[in-house]
Coordinates of C-alpha atoms (C1' of nucleotides) in Angstrom, one line a residue:
Chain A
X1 CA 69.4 110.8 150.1
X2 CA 66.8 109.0 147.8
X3 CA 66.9 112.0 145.6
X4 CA 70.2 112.1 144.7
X5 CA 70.7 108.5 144.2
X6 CA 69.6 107.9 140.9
X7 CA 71.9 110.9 139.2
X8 CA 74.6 109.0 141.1
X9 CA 74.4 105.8 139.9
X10 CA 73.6 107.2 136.5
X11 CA 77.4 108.6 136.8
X12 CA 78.9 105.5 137.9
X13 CA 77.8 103.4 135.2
X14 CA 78.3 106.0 132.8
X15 CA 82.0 105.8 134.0
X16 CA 81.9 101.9 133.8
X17 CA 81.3 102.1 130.0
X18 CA 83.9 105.3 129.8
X19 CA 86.5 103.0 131.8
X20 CA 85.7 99.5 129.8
X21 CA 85.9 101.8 126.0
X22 CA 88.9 103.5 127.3
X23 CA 90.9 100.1 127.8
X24 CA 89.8 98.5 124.2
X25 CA 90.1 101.7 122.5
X26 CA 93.7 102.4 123.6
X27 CA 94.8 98.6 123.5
X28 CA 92.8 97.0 120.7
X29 CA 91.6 100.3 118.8
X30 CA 88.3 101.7 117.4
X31 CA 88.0 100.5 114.5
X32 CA 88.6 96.8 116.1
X33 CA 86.5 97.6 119.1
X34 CA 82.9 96.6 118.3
X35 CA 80.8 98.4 120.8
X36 CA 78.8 94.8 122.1
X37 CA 82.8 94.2 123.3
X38 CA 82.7 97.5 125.4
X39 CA 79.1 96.5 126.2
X40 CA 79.8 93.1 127.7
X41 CA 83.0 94.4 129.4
X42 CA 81.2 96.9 131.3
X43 CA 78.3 95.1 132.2
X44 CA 75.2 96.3 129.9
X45 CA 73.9 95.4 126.8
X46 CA 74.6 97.2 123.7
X47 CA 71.4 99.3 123.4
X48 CA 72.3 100.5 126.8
X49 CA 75.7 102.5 125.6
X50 CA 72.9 104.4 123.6
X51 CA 70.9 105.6 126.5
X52 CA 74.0 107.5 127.9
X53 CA 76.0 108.4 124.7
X54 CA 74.4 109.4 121.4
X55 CA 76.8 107.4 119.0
X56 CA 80.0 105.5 118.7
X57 CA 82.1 108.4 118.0
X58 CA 80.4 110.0 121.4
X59 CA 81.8 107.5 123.5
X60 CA 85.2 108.3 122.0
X61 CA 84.9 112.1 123.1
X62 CA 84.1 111.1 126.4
X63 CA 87.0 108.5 126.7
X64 CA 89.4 111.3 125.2
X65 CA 88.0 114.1 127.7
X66 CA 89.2 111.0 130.4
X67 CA 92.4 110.1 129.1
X68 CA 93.3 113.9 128.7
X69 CA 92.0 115.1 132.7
X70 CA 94.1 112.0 134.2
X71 CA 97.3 112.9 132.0
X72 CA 96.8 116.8 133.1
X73 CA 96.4 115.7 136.2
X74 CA 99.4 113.5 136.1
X75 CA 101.4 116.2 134.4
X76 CA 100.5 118.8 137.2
X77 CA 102.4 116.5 140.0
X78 CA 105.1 116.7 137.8
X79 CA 108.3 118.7 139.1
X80 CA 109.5 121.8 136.6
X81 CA 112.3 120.0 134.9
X82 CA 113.7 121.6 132.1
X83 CA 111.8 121.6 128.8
X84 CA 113.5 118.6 127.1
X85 CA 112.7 116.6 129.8
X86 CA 109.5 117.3 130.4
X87 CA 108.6 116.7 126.2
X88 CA 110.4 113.6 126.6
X89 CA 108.1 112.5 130.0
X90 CA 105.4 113.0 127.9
X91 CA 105.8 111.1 124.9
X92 CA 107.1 108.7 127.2
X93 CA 103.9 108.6 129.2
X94 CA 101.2 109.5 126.0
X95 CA 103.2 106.5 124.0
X96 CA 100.7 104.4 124.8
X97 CA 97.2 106.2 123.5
X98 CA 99.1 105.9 120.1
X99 CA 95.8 104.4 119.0
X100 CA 94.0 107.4 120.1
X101 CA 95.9 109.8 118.4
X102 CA 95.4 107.9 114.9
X103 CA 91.5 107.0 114.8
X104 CA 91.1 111.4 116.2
X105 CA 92.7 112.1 113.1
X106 CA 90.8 109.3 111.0
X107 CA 87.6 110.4 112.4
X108 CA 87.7 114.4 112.6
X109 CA 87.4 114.7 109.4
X110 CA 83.7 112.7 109.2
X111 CA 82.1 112.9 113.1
X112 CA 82.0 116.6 113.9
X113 CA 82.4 116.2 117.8
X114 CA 85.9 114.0 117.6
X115 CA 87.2 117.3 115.0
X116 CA 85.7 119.7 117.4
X117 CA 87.8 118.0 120.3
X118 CA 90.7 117.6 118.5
X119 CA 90.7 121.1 117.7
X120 CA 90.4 121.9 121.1
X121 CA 92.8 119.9 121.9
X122 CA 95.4 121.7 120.0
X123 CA 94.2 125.4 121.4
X124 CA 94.8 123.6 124.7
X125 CA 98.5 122.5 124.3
X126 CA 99.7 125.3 122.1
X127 CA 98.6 127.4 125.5
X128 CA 100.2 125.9 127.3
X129 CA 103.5 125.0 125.7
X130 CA 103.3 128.7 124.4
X131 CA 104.2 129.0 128.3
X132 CA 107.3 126.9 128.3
X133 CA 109.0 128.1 125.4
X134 CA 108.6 131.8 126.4
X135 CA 110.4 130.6 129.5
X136 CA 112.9 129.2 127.6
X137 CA 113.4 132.2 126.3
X138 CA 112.2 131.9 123.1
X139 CA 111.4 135.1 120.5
X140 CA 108.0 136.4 120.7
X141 CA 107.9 135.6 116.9
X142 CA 108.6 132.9 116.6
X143 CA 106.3 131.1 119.6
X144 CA 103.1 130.0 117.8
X145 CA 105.1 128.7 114.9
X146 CA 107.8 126.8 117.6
X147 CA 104.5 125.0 119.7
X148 CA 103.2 123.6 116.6
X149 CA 106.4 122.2 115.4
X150 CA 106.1 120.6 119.1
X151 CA 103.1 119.2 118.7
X152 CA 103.5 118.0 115.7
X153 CA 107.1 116.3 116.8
X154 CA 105.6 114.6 119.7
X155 CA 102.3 113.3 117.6
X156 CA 105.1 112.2 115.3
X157 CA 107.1 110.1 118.0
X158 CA 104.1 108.9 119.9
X159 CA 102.5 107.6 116.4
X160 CA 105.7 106.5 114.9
X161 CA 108.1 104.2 117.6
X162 CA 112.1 105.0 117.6
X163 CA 114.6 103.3 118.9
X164 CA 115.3 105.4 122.6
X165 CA 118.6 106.9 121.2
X166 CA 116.5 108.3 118.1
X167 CA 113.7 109.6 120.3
X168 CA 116.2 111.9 122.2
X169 CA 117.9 112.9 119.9
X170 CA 115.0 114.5 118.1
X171 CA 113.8 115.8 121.4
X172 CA 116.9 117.0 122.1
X173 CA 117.7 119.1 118.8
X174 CA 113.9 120.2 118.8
X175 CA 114.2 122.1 122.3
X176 CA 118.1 123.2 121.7
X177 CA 118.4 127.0 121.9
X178 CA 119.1 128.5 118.7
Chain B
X1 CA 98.9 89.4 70.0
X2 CA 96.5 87.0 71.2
X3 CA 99.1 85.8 73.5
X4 CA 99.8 88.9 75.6
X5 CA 96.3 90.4 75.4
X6 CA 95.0 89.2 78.6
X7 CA 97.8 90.1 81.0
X8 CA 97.1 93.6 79.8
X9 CA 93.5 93.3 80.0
X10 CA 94.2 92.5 83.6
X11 CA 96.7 95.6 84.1
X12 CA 94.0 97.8 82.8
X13 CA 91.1 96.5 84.9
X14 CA 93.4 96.5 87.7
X15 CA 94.3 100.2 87.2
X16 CA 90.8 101.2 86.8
X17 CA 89.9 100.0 90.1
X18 CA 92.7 101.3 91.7
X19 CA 92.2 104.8 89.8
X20 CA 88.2 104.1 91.3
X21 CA 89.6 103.3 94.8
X22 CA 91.9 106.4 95.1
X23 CA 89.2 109.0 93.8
X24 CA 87.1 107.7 96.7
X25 CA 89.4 106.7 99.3
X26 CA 90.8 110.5 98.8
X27 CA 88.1 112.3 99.0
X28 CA 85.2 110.7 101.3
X29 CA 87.8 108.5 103.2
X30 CA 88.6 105.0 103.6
X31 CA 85.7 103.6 106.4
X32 CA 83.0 105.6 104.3
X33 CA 84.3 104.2 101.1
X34 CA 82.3 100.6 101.0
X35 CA 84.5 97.8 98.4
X36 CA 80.3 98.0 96.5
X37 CA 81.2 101.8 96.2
X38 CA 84.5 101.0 94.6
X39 CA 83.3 98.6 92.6
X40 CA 80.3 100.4 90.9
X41 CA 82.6 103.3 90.1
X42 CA 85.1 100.7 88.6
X43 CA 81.8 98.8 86.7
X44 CA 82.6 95.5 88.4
X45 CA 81.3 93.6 90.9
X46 CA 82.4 93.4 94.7
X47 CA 83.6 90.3 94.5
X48 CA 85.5 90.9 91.3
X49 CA 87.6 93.0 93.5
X50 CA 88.8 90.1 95.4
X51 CA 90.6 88.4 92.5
X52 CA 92.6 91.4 91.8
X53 CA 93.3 92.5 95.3
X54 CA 93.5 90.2 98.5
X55 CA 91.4 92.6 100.7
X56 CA 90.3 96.0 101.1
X57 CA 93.8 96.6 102.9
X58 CA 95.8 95.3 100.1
X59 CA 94.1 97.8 97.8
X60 CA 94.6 100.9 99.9
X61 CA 98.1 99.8 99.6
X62 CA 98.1 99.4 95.4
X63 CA 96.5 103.1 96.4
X64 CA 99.3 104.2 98.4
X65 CA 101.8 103.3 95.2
X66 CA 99.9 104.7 92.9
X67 CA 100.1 107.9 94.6
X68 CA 103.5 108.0 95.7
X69 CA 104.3 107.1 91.9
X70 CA 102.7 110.1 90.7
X71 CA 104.1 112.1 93.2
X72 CA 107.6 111.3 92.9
X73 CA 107.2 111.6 89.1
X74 CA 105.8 114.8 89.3
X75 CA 108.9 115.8 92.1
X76 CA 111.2 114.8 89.6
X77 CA 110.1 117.5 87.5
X78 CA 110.5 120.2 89.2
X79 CA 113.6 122.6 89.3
X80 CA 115.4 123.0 92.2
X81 CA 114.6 125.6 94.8
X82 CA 115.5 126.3 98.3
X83 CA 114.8 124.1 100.7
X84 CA 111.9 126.3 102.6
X85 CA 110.0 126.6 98.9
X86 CA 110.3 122.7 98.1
X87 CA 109.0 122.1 101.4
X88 CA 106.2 124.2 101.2
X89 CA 105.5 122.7 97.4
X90 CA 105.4 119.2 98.8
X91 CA 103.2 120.2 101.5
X92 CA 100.9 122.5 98.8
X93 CA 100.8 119.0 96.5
X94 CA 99.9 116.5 99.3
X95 CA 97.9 118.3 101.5
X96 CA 94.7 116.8 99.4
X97 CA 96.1 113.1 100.2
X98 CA 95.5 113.9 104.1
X99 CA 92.9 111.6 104.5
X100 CA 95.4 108.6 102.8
X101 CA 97.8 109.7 105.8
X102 CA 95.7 109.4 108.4
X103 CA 94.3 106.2 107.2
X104 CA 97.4 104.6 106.8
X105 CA 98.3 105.7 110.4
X106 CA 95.1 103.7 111.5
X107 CA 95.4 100.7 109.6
X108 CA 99.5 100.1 110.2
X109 CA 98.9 99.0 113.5
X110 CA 96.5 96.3 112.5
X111 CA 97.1 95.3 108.6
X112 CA 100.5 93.9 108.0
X113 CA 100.9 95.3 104.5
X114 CA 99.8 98.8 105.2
X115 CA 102.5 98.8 108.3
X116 CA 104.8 97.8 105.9
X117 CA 104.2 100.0 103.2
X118 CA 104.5 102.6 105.9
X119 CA 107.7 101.9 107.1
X120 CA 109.4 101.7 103.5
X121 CA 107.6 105.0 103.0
X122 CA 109.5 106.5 105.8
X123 CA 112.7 105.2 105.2
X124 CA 112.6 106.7 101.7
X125 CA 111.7 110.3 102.9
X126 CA 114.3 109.6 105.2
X127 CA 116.7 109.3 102.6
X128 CA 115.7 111.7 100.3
X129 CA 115.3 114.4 103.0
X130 CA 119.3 113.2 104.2
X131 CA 120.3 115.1 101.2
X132 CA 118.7 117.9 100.8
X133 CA 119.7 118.9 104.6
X134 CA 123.1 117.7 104.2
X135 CA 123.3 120.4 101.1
X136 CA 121.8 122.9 102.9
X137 CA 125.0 122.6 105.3
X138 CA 123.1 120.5 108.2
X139 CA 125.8 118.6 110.7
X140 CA 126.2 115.3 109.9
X141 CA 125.2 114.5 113.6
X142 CA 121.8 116.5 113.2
X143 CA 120.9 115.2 109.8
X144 CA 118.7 112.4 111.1
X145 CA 117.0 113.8 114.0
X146 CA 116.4 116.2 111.5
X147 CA 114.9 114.6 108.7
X148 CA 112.8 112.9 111.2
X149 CA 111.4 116.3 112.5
X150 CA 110.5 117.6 109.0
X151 CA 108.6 114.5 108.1
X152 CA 106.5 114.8 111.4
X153 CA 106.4 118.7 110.7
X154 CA 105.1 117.8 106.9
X155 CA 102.6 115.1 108.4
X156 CA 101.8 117.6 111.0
X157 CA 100.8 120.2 108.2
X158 CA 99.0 117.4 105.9
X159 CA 96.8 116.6 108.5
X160 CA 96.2 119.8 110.7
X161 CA 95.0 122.7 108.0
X162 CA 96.5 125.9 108.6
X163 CA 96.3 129.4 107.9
X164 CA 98.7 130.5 104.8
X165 CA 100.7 132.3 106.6
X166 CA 101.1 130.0 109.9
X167 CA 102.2 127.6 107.7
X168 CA 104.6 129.6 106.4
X169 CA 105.9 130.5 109.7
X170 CA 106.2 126.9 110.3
X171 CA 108.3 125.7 107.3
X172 CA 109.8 128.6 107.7
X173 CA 111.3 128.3 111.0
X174 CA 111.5 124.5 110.9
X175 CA 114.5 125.2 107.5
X176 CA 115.7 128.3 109.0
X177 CA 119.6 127.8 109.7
X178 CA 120.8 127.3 112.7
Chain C
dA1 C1' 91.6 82.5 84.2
dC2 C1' 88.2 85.4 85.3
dC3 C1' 83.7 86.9 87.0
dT4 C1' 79.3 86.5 89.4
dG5 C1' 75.1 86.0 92.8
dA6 C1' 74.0 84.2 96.9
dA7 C1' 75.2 83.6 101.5
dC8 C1' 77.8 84.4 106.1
dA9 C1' 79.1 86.6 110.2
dC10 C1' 79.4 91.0 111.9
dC11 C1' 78.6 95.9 112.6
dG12 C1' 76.4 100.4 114.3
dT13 C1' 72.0 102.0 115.1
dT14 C1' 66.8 102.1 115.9
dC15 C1' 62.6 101.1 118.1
dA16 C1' 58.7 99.1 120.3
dA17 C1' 58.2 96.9 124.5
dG18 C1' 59.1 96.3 129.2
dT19 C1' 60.1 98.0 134.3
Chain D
dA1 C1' 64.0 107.3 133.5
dC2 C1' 66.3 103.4 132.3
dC3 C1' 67.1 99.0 130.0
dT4 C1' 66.3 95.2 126.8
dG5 C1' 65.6 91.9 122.5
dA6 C1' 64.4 91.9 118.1
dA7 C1' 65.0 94.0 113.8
dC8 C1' 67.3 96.9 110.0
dA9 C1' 70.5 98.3 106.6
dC10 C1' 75.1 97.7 105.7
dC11 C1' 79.7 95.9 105.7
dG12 C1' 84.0 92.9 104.3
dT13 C1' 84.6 88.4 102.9
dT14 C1' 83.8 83.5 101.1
dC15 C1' 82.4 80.2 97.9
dA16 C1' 80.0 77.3 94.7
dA17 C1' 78.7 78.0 90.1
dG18 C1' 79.2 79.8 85.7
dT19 C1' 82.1 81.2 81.2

DNA sequence: ACCTGAACACCGTTCAAGT
DNA sequence: ACCTGAACACCGTTCAAGT
């Protein structure tokens, strides 16, 4: 039992900081979220977010790999509802890491492990949305270019607030059969 | 002459700060482009800057015109094609402003004039793009859901490099008529 | 009116020192 | 192995002082 304790603990505070960044990030931002604000919300002094995570732009992976797992989780509960439902559900539910989608892009270009995530990211939904649209019935030609457009529209909506009316109705002509 | 020589003495040092500002802020970004960076480029001081501009947000805005100035200017020039090429020509033109995109996505949120700035931006595209897709036969119900979808799609391709010929594909299917 | 140098509060990051 | 306080270089911004 003493032997594993120390790992253990090393994960939960680890997770404390993950938890504390992930709240500030999302509601406050990056940019406005100094890390001696994530610091004193989890508990720990500044220096100490350095001992488990080797920069700023670190911690940001690891509060994106946590967003991400919960909303995959979420999204795995989900019933199968057709396809313009479940694109709407998920801007729906995604709406509010708007500020997470923005600073990936600001910062892929210039820290190397927030482009490498985002990149994986994108490999990651085009697989899986590849799914859907082959389902849907969609030609075999025009699949890859189809999930980007998807992607794209629903980094669009969350980044970019409609009225509800406006939001469905670019959901719905996206994922109308043509 | 006397009379009118300082307000153009202040247009031109303006400009050449602005000019300074949009080398940099285009090409190593906005965060890594320090107001003592600008300013050395533009051979004043930092806080020279400050009598011309009320803060670093207010000149990534005069940025932001600039641009869109030349842009337009340089639209206007240009013969008319199909919709697919001009599509693919504004995407070609911008694609080095990506960093100005995604900066402006980061800042709206939290600097009033840069949200602003955005907002007008979009409801010009909006009704630029109106016409173009309501030549190109679009139903007038589909014409904003529409336009809305092509400026994600075109934000979509600024920001997320693509192969020549998966973009393409992309504009491609996004103009094909349905 | 325009420009500057010095100063301020803050930031991300490092490091020697502790346990 | 883990955590800290003090320090570093830098940042955006302000302001009193110059012309």
């Amino acid at each position: 039992m003493p032997r594993n304790r120390r790992p253990q603990d090393r994960e939960e505070k680890r997770a404390e900081i993950v938890a504390a960044a992930t709240t500030l990030f999302t509601e406050s931002g990056f940019d406005q979220t100094s890390l001696s604000k994530v610091a004193s919300a989890a508990g720990v002094t500044t220096t100490t977010i350095y001992w488990y995570f080797a920069d700023k732009d670190a911690l940001l992976v690891a509060v994106l790999d946590d967003v991400l797992d919960t909303a995959l989780a979420e999204a795995a509960l989900e019933p199968e509802r057709p396809w313009a439902e479940q694109v709407l559900w998920a801007v729906d539910r995604l709406e509010r890491f708007e500020r997470l989608v923005t600073v990936v892009h600001a910062r892929a270009a210039t820290a190397e492990a927030v482009g490498a995530w985002h990149d994986s990211f994108h490999t990651l939904m085009d697989a899986m949305m590849v799914e859907g649209y082959r389902g849907a019935g969609v030609p075999e030609a025009d699949l890859v270019p189809m999930t980007r457009i998807s992607a794209f529209v629903v980094e669009g909506l969350m980044t970019h607030p409609q009225t509800e009316h406006d939001r469905r109705a670019v959901i719905e002509l996206l994922t109308r059969p043509r």
